Coordinates of C-alpha atoms and ligand atoms in Angstrom, one line a residue:
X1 CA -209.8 122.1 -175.4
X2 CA -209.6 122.5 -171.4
X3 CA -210.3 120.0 -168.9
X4 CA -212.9 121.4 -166.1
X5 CA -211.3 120.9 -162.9
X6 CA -213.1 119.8 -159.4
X7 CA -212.3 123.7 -158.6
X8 CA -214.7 124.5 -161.4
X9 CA -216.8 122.3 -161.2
X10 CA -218.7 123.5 -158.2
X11 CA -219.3 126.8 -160.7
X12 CA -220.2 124.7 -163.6
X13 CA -223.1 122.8 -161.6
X14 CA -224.5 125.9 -160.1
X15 CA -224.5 127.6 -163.6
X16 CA -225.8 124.7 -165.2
X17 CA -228.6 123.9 -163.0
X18 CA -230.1 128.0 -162.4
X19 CA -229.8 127.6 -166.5
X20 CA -231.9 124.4 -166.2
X21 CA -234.8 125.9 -163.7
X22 CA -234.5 129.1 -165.5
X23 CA -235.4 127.2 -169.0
X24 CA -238.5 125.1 -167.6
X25 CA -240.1 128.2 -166.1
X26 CA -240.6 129.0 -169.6
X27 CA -241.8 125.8 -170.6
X28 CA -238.8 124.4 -173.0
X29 CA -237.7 121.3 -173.0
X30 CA -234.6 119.8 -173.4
X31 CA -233.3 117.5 -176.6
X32 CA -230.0 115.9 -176.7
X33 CA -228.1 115.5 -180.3
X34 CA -225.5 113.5 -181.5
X35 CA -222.0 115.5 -181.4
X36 CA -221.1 113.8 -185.0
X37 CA -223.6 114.8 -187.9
X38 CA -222.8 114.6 -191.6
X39 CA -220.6 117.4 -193.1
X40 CA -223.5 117.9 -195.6
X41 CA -225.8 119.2 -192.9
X42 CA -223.5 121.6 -191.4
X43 CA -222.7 123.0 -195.2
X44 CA -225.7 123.4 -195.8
X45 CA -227.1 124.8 -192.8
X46 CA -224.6 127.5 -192.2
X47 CA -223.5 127.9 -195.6
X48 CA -220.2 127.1 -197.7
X49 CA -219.4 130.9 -197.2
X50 CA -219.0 131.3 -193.6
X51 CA -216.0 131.1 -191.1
X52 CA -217.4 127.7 -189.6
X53 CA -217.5 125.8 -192.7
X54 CA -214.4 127.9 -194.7
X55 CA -212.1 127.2 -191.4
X56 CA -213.4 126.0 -188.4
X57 CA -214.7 122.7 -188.5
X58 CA -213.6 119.4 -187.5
X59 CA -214.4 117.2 -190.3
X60 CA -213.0 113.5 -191.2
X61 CA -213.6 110.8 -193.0
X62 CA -215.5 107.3 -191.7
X63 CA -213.1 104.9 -191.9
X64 CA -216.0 102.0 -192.7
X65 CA -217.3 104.0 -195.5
X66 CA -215.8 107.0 -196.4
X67 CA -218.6 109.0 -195.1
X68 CA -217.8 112.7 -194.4
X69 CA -218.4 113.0 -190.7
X70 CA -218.0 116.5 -189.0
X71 CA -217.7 117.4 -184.6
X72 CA -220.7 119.5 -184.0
X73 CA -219.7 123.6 -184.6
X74 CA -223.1 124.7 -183.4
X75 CA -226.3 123.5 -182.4
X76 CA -228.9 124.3 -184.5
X77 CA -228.5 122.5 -187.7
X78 CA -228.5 119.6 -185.2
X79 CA -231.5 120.7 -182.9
X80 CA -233.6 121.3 -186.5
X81 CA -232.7 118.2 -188.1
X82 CA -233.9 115.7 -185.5
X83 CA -237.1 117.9 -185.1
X84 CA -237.4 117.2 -189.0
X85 CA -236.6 113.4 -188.7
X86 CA -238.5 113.0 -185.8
X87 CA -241.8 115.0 -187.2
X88 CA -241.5 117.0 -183.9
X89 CA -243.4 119.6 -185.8
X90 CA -246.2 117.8 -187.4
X91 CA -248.5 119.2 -185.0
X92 CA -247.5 121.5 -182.4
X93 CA -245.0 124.2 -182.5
X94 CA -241.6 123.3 -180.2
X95 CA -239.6 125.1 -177.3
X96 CA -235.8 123.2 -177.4
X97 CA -233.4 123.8 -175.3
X98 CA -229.7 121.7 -175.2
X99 CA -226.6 121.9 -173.9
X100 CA -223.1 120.4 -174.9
X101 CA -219.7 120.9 -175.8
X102 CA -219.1 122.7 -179.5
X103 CA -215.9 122.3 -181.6
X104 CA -214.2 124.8 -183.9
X105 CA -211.1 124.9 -185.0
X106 CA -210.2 128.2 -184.1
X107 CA -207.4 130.1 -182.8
X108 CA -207.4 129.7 -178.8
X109 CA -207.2 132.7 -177.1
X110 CA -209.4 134.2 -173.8
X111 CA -212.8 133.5 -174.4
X112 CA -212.5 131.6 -177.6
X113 CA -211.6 127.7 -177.3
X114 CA -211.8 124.8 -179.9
X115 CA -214.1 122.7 -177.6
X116 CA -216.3 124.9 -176.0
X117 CA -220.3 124.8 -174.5
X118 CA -223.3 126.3 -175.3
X119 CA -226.9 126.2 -173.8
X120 CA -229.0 126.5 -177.4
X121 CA -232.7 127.5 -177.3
X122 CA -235.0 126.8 -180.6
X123 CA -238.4 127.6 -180.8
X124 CA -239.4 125.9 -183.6
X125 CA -243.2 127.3 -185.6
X126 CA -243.4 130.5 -184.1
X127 CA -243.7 133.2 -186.7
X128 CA -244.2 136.4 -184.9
X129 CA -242.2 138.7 -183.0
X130 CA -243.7 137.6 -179.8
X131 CA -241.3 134.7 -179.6
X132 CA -238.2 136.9 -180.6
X133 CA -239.3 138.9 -177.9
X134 CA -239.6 136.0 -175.1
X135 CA -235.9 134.6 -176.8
X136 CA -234.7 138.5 -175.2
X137 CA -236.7 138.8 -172.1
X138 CA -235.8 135.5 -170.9
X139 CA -232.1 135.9 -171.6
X140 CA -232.9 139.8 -169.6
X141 CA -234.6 137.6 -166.7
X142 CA -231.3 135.2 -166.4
X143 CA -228.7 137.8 -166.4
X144 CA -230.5 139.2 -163.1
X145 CA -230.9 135.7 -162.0
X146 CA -227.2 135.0 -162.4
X147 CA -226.6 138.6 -160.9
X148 CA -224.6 139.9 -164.2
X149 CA -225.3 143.4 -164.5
X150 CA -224.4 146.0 -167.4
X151 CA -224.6 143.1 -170.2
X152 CA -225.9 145.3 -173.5
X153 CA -228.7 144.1 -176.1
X154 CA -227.5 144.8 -179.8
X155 CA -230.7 143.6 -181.7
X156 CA -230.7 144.0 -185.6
X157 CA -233.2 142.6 -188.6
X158 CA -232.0 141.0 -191.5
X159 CA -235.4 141.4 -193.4
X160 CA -236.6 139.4 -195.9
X161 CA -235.3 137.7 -199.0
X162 CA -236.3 139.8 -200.8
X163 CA -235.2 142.7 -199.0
X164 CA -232.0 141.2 -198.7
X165 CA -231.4 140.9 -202.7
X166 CA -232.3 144.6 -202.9
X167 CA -229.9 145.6 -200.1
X168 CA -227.5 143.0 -202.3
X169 CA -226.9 145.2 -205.3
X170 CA -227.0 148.5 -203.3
X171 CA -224.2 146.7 -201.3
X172 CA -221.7 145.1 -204.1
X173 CA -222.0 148.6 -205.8
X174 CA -220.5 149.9 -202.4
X175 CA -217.5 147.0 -202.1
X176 CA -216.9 147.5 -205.6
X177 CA -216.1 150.8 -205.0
X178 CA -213.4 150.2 -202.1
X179 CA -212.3 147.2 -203.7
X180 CA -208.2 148.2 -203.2
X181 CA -209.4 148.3 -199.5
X182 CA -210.7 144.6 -199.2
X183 CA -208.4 142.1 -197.8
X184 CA -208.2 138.5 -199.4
X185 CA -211.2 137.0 -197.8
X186 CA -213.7 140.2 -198.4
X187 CA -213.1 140.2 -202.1
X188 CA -213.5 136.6 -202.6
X189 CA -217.0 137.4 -200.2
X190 CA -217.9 140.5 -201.8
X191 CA -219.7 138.2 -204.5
X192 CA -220.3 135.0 -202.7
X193 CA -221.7 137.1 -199.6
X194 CA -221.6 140.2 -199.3
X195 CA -223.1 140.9 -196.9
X196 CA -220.7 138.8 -194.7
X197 CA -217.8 141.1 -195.4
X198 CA -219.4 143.5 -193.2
X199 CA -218.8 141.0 -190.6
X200 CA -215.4 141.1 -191.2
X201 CA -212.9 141.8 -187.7
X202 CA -210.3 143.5 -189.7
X203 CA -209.8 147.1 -188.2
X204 CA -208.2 148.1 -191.8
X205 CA -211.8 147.4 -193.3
X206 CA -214.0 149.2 -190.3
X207 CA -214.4 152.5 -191.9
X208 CA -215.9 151.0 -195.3
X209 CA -217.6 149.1 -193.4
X210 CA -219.2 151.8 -191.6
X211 CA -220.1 153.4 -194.7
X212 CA -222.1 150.9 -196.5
X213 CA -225.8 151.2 -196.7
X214 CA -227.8 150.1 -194.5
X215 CA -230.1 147.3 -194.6
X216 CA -232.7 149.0 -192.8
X217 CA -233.3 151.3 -195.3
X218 CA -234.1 148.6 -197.8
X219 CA -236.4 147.1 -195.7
X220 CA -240.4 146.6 -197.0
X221 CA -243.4 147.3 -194.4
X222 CA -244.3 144.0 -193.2
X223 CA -240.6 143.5 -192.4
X224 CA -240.3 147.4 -190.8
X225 CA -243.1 146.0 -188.6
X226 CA -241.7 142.7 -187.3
X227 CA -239.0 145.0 -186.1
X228 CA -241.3 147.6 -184.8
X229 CA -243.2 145.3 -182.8
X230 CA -240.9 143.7 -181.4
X231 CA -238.9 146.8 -179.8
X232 CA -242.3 147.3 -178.6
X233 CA -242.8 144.8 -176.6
X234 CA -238.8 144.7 -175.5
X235 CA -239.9 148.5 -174.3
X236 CA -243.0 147.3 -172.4
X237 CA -240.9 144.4 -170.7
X238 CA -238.3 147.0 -169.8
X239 CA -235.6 145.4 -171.9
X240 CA -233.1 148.2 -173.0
X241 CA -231.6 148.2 -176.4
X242 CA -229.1 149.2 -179.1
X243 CA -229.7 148.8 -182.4
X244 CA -226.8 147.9 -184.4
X245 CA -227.3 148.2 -187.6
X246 CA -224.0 146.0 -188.6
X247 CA -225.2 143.1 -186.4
X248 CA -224.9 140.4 -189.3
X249 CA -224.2 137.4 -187.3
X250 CA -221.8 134.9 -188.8
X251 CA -224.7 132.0 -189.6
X252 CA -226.2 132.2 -193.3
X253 CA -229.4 131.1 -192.0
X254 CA -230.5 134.2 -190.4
X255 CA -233.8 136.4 -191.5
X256 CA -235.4 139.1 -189.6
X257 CA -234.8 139.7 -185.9
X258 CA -230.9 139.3 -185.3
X259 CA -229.3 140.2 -181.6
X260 CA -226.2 139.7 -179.1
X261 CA -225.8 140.4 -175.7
X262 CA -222.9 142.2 -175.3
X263 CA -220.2 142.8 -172.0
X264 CA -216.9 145.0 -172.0
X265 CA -215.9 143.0 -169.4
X266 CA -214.0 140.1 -171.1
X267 CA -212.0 141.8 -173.4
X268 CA -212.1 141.5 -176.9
X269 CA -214.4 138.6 -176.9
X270 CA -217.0 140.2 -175.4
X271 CA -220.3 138.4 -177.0
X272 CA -221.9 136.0 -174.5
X273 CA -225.1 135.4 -176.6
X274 CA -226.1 135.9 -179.9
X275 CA -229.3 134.3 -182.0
X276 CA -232.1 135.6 -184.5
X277 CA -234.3 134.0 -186.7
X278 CA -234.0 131.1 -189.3
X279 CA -237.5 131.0 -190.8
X280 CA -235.9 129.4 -194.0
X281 CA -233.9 126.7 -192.5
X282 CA -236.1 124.1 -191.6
X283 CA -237.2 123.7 -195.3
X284 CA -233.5 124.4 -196.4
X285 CA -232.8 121.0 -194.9
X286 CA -235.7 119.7 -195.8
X287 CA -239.0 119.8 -193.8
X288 CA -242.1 121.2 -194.5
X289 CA -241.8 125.0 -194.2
X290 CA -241.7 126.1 -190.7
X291 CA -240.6 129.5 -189.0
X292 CA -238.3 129.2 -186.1
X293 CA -235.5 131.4 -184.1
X294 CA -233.2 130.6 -181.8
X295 CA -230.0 131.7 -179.5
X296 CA -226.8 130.2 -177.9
X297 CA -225.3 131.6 -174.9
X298 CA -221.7 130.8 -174.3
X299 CA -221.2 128.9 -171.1
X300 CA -217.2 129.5 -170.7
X301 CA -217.8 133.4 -171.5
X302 CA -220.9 133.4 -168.9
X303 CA -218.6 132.1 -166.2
X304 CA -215.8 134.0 -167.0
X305 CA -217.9 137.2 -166.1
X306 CA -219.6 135.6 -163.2
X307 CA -216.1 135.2 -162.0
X308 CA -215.2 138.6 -163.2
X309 CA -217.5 139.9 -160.2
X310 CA -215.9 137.7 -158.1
X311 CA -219.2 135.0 -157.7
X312 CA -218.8 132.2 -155.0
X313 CA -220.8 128.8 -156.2
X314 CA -222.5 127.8 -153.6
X315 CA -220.7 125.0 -151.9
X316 CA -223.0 121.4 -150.9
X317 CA -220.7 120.9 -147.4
X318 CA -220.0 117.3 -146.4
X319 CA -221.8 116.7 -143.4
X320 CA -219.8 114.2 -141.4
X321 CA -216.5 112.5 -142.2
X322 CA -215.8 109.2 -140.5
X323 CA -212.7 108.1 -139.1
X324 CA -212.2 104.4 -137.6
X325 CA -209.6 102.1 -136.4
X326 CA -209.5 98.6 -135.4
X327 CA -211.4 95.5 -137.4
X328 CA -214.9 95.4 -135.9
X329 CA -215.1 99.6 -136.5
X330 CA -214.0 99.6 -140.0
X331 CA -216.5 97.1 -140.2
X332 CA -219.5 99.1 -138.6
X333 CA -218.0 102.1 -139.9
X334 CA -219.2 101.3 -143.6
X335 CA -222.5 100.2 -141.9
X336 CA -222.7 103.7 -139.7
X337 CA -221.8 105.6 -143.2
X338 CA -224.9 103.8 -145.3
X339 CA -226.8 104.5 -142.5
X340 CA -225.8 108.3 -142.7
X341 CA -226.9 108.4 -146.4
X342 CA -229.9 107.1 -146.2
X343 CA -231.2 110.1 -144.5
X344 CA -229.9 112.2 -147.0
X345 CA -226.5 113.0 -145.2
X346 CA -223.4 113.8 -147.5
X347 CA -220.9 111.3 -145.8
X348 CA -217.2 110.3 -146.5
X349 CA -216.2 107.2 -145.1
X350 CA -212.2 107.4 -144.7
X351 CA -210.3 104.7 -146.9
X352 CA -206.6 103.7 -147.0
X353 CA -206.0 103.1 -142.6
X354 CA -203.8 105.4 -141.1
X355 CA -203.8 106.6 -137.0
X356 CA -206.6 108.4 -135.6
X357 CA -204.6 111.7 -135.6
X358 CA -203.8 111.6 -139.2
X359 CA -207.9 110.3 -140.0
X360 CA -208.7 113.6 -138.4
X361 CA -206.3 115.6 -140.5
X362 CA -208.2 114.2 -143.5
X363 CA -212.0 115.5 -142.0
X364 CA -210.8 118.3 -141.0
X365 CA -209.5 119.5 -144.9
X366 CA -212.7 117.2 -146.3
X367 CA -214.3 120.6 -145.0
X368 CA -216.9 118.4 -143.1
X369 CA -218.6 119.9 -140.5
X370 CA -218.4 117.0 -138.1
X371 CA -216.2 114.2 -137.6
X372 CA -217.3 110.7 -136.6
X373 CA -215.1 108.5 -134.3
X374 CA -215.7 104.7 -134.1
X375 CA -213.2 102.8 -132.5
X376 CA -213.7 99.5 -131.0
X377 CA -214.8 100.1 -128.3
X378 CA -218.1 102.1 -129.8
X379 CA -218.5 99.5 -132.5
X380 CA -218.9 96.9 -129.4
X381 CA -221.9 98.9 -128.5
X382 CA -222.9 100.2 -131.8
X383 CA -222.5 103.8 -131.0
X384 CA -219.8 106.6 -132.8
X385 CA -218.0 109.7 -130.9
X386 CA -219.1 112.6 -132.8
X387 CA -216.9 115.8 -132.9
X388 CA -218.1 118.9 -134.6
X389 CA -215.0 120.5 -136.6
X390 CA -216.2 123.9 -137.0
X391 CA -216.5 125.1 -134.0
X392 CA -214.9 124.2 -130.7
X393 CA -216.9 122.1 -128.6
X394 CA -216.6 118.5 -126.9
X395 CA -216.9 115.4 -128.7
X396 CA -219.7 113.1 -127.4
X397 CA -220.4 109.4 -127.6
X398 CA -224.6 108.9 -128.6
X399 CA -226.6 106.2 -130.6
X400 CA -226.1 106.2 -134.6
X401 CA -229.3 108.0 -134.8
X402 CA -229.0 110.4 -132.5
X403 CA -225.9 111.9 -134.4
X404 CA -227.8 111.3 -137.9
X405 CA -230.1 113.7 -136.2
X406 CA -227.9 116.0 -134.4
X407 CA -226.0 116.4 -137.8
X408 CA -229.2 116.3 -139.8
X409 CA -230.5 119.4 -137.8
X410 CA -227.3 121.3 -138.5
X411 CA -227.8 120.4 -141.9
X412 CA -231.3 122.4 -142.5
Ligands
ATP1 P1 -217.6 135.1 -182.6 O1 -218.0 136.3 -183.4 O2 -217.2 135.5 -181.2 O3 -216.7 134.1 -183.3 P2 -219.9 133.5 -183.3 O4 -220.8 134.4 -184.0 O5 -219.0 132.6 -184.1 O6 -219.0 134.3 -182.3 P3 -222.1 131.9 -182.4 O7 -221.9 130.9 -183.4 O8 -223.2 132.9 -182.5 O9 -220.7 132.7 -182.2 O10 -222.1 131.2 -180.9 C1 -222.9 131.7 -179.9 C2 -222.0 132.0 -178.7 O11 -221.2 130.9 -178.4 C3 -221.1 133.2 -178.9 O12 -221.8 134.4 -178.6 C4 -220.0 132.9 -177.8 O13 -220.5 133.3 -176.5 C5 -219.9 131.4 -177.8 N1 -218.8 131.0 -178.7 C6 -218.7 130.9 -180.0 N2 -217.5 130.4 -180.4 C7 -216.8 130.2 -179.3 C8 -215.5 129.7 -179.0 N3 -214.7 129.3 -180.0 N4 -215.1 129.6 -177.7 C9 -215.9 130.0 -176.7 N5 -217.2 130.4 -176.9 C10 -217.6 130.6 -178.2
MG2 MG1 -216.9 132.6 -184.5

């Protein structure tokens, strides 16, 4: 779990607020959940058999009343379950959005913390491949936004249900076959889940893996064409793609369209987005039936890379940093700096004393672009020395307003 330094910070702001513009322009709006749900929720929302529930979540007990409480992992279950109590759905469909720290207790490494954030998007009672396709396109618009080139689209379907039992069989007969191969965990999955073994990292296991049948080809029509279409319109928008047919996705709730947006620039954690669709989840935890699809991006990952190509935040530059000695300036001084702010000027008034020549030590590393000099002979009058830092001309003695506008014009 890190602690964002005022370094970062700058970085984190700029990223969070593009993300924030980026997210209206397509009309979603933002809900804010509780970071401790119910450990029932989670279970059944992701499902007993994945690596979130098996290992990764923070749970405890309520010490009031023995309650099994559990640190979000994820945002969905969350996002889904409010929209349920809340009847968000009754009549309208809903465009989410949310952003927040996540906790997993996994092992830290690059790229892979046990509090780390995620910007979630839900659209909750779309059923066609139009919204999957907006999901895509919209992440495609704010990778150019952010300027983050050569980020690749893996998308994948799930299918149905009902696809996915037929796939089932064709699969277990396959596992069942390598079963000396399987470590521990795939041979307790193979019957579980099988189809979660082929998410499985170990290297020793790729080749089987890469062997299996494919879900695609057990796929019926109207699930072919949810697929169809929505390469379709990825193609019309431009939107290159990979399809990969052994993009499972860890989640249990998945169905149908399944994708990750995927860099080679991070190393071995290399996925900075991933979502699909859920269609079954809302009535898993129990609302009315209602289709819905979703995404997270990972916000540490998506900085890493901006930093990767070397991004400068933009920086918000103080304007004027005060100095002042002597007990009618630092009186007038705090007026003068009020004064400053209220036309919108980013002022710091110096605190703590000190000489003159040390004040001006202070503005000049504050990076303010001008420094303000009130002694008391300028409070008797009420007027400051101003001095610009940044470049190497005189200082002058004028009005309060006249430096809130000389500084003021700089400023635009
Ligand atoms: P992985 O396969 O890397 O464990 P996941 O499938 O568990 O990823 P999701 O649950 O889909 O990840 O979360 C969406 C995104 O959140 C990921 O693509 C990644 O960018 C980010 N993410 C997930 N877990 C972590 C973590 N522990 N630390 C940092 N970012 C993470
Ligand atoms: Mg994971």
């Amino acid at each position: 779990m890190n602690d964002i330094l005022p370094e970062h910070s700058d970085l984190w702001a700029f990223f969070e607020e593009t993300v924030q513009d980026w997210l209206r322009s397509y009309g979603y709006r933002c809900i804010r959940m509780p970071i401790v749900e119910q450990t029932a929720l989670f279970k059944r929302a992701i499902g007993e058999v994945t690596d979130i529930v098996e290992k990764e979540m923070y749970t405890f007990t309520d010490a009031l009343n023995g309650e099994s409480l559990t640190l979000r992992p994820e945002g969905t279950a969350s996002c889904v379950r409010a929209a349920i109590q809340h009847n968000l759905l009754y009549n309208a469909p809903q465009r989410l959005y949310y952003t927040g720290p996540m906790f997993r207790h996994e092992r830290p490494q690059k790229g892979r913390y046990r509090q780390f954030h995620q910007i979630g998007v839900e659209s909750l009672g779309f059923a066609g491949p139009d919204m999957d396709a907006e999901h895509i396109i919209m992440t495609a618009r704010l990778w150019r936004r952010l300027g983050l080139p050569d980020i690749e689209l893996q998308i994948n379907t799930l299918g149905s249900s009902e696809d996915r039992a037929r796939h089932r069989a064709r699969l277990v007969h396959h596992l069942e076959q390598h079963v000396d191969l399987l470590d521990e965990e795939a041979r307790r999955r193979m019957h579980t889940n099988p189809l979660r073994v082929l998410d499985s990292k170990n290297p020793a296991l790729q080749e089987m893996i890469e062997a299996a049948p494919k879900l695609l080809d057990d796929l019926d029509e109207a699930s072919l064409k949810h697929f169809e279409d929505l390469q379709v319109m990825l193609r019309e928008a431009g939107v290159e793609h990979r399809i990969n047919p052994r993009l499972v996705r860890g989640l249990d709730y998945y169905n149908f369209t399944v994708f990750e947006w995927v860099t080679t620039r991070l190393g071995a954690q290399g996925t900075v987005c991933a979502g699909g669709r859920y269609d079954g989840l809302v009535e898993q935890i129990g609302g009315k039936p209602a289709p819905a699809c979703g995404f997270a991006m990972g916000v540490e990952r998506l900085l890493a890379l901006l930093e990767e190509y070397a991004f400068q935040a933009p920086q918000i530059p103080v304007d004027a940093y005060l100095v002042h000695q002597g007990g009618a300036a630092d009186k007038f001084a705090m007026v003068v700096a009020e004064q400053l702010r209220d036309q919108g000027l980013h002022v710091i008034l110096h605190c703590g004393g000190g000489s003159f020549k040390s004040q001006m030590k202070k503005a000049d590393a504050s990076g303010a672009r001008f420094a303000l000099i009130i002694g008391d002979d300028e409070a008797a009058v009420g007027e400051v020395s101003i001095k610009p830092l940044r470049d190497l001309a005189d200082q002058l003695r004028m009005t309060v307003e006249a430096a809130a506008c000389l500084i003021g014009a700089g400023a635009k």
